[in-house]
Short mmCIF file of C-alpha atoms in Angstrom, two decimals:
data_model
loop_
_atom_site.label_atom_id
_atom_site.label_comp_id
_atom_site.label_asym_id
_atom_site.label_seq_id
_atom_site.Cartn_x
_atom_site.Cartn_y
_atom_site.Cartn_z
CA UNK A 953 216.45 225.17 -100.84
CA UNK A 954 220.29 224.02 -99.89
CA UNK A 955 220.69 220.23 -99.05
CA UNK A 956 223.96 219.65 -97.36
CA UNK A 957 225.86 216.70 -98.67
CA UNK A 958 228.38 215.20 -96.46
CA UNK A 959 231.25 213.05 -98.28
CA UNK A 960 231.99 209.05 -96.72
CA UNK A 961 235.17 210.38 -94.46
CA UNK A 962 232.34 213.41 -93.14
CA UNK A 963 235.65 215.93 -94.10
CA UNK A 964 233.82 218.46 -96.89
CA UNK A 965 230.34 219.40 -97.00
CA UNK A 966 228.97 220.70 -100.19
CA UNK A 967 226.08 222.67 -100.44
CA UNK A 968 223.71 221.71 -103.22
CA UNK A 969 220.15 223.15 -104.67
CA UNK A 970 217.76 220.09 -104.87
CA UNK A 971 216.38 221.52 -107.93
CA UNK A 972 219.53 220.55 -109.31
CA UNK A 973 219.49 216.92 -107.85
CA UNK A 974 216.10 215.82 -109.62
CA UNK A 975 215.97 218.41 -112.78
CA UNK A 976 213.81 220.76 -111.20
CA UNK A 977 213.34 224.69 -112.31
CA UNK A 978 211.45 226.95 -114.33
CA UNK A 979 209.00 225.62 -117.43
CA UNK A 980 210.45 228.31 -119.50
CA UNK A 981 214.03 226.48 -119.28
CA UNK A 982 215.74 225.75 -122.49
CA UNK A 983 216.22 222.43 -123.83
CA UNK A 984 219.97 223.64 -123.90
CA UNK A 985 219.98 225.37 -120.78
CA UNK A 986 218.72 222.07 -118.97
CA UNK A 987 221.11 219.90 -120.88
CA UNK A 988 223.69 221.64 -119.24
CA UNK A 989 222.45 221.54 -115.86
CA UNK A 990 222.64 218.17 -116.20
CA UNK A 991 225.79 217.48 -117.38
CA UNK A 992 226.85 219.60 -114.85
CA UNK A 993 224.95 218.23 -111.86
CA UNK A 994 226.33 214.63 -113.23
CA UNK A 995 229.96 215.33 -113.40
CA UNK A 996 229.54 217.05 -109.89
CA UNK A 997 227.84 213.75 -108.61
CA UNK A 998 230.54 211.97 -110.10
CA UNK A 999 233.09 213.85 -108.51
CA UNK A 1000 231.82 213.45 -105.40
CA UNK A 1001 231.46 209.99 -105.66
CA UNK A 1002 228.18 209.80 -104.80
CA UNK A 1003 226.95 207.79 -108.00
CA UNK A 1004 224.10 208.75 -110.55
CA UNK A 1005 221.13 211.01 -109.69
CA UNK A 1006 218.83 208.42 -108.51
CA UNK A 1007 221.40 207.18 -106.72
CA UNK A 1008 221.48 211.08 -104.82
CA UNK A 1009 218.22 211.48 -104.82
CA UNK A 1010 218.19 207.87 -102.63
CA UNK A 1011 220.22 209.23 -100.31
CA UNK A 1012 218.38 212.54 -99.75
CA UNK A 1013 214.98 210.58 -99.38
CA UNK A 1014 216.63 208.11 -96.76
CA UNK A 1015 217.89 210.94 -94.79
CA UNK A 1016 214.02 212.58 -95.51
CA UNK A 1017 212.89 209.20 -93.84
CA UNK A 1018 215.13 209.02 -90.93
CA UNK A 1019 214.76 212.60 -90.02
CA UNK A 1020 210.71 211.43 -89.97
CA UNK A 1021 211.37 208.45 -87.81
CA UNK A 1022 214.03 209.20 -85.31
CA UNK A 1023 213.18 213.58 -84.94
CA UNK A 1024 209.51 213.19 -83.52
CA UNK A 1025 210.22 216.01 -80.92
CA UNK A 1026 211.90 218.60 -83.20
CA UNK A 1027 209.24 220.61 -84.73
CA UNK A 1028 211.89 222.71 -86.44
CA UNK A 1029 214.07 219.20 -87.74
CA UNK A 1030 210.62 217.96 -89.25
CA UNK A 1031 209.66 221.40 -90.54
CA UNK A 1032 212.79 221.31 -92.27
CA UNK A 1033 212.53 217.87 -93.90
CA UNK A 1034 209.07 218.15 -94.65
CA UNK A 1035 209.55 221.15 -96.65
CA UNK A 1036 212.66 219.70 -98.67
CA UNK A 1037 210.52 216.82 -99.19
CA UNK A 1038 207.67 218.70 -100.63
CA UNK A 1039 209.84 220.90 -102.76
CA UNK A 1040 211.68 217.80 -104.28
CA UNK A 1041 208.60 215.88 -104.83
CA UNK A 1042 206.75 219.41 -106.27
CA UNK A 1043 208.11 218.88 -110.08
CA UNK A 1044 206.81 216.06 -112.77
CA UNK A 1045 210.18 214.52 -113.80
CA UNK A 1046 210.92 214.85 -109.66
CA UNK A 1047 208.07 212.23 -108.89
CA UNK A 1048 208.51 209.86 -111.13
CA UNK A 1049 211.84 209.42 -110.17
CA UNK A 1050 210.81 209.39 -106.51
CA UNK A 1051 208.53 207.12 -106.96
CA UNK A 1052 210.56 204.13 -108.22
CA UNK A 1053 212.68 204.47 -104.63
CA UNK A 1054 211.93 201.76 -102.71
CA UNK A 1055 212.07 204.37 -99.48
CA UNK A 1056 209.02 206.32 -100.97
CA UNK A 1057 206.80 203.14 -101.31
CA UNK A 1058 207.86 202.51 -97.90
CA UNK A 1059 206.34 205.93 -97.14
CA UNK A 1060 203.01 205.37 -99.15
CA UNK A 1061 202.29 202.26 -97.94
CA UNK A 1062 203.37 202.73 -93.99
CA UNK A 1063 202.69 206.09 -93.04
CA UNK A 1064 201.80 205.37 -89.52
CA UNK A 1065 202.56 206.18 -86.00
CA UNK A 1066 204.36 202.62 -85.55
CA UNK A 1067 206.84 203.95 -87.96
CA UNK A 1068 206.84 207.55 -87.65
CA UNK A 1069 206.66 208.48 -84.51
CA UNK A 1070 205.72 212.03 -84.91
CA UNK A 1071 202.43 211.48 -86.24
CA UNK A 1072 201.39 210.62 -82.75
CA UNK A 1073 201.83 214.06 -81.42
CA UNK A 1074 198.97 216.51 -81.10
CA UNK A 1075 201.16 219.34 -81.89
CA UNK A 1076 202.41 218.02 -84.86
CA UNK A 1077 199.20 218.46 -86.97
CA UNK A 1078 200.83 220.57 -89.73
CA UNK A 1079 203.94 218.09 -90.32
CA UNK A 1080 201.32 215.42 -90.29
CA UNK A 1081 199.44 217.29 -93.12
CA UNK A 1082 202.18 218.44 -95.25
CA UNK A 1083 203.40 214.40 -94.72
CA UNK A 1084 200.12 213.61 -96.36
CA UNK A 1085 199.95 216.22 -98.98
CA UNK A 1086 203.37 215.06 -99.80
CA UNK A 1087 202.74 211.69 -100.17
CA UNK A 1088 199.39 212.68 -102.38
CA UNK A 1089 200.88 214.45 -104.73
CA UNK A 1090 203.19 211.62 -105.44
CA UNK A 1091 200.50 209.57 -105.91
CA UNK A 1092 198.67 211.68 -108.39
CA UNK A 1093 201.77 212.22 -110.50
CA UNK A 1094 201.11 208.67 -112.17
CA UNK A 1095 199.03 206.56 -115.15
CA UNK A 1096 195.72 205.90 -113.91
CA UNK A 1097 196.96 202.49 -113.53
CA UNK A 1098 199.82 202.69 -111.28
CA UNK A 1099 197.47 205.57 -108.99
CA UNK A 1100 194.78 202.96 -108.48
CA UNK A 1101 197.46 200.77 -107.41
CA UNK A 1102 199.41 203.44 -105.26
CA UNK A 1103 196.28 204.71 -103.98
CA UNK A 1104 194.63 201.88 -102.26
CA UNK A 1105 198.14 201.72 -100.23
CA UNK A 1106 198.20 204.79 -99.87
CA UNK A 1107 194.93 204.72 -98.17
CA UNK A 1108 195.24 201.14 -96.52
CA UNK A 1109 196.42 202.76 -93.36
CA UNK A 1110 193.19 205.01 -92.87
CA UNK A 1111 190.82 202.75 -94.01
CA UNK A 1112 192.28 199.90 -90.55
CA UNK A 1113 191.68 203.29 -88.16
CA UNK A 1114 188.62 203.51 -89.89
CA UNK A 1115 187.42 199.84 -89.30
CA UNK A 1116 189.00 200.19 -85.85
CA UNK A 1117 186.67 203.16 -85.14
CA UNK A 1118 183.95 201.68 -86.31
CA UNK A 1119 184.60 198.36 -84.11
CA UNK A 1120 184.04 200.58 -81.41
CA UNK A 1121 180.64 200.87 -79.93
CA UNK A 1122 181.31 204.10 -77.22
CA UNK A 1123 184.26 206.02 -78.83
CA UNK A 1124 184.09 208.27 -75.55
CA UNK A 1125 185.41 205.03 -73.76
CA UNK A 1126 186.87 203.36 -76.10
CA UNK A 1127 185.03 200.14 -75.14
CA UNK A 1128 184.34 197.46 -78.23
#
């Protein structure tokens, strides 16, 4: 997948892989191969002035978020992000990184329609899984301490539309 990179003056657009940006690829890689890709990937952050490659990968992810927040009625927008979101978080190296961003705990711990808009739409059902199969697998990439810690976050969320449900004594109405 191709994420378009914009420089600070918005004159050049560069066209990047985001297997690149986070070390992603084949297992069968070479130590060598990937050392390369790496150098490479660094000197071509470097030139663009963009910083290191968690600094990159920050940037990506905030655009990931804001394309989740402010695009709730373009199905093809959120298809998009979702799907560059799931392929950068797919890889082992990819999530770790990921998860020290301050935007992904955002995600894990606030992924609600008071924040994301989109989740609120009926016809959004399949960005609103792959959100939350997104956000899983980050959580499963971890120690079994830092997943108890990043699950119960994770599931804080559910668990208040799950008391709120239950608070209710005629879900047909509605009435408490």
């Amino acid at each position: 997948r191709k994420v378009y990179m914009v420089d600070s003056q918005g004159s050049s657009v560069t066209s990047l892989h985001a297997s690149l940006l986070i070390g992603g690829g084949a297992p069968y890689e070479t130590a060598n191969r990937t050392s390369m890709k790496q150098k490479a990937t660094a000197e071509m952050f470097e030139q663009m002035g963009l910083g290191d490659q968690a600094q990159v990968v920050n940037i990506m992810v905030q655009k990931i978020g804001n394309n989740l927040k402010y695009w709730a009625d373009a199905e093809e927008v959120l298809s998009g992000t979702l799907g560059l979101f799931l392929e950068v978080s797919s890889g082992g190296a990819s999530g770790k990184i990921l998860l020290g961003l301050d935007t992904i705990q955002f995600l894990i711990q606030n992924h609600t329609p008071e924040h994301f808009p989109f989740l609120l739409h009926p016809q959004n059902y399949k960005q609103r899984t792959a959100l939350h199969a997104t956000l899983a697998r980050l959580i499963f990439h971890q120690t079994v301490d830092d997943l108890q810690r990043s699950f119960n976050s994770f599931m804080e969320p559910t668990l208040q539309v799950l008391a709120q449900l239950n608070a209710t004594a005629d879900l047909r109405t509605g009435d408490a």
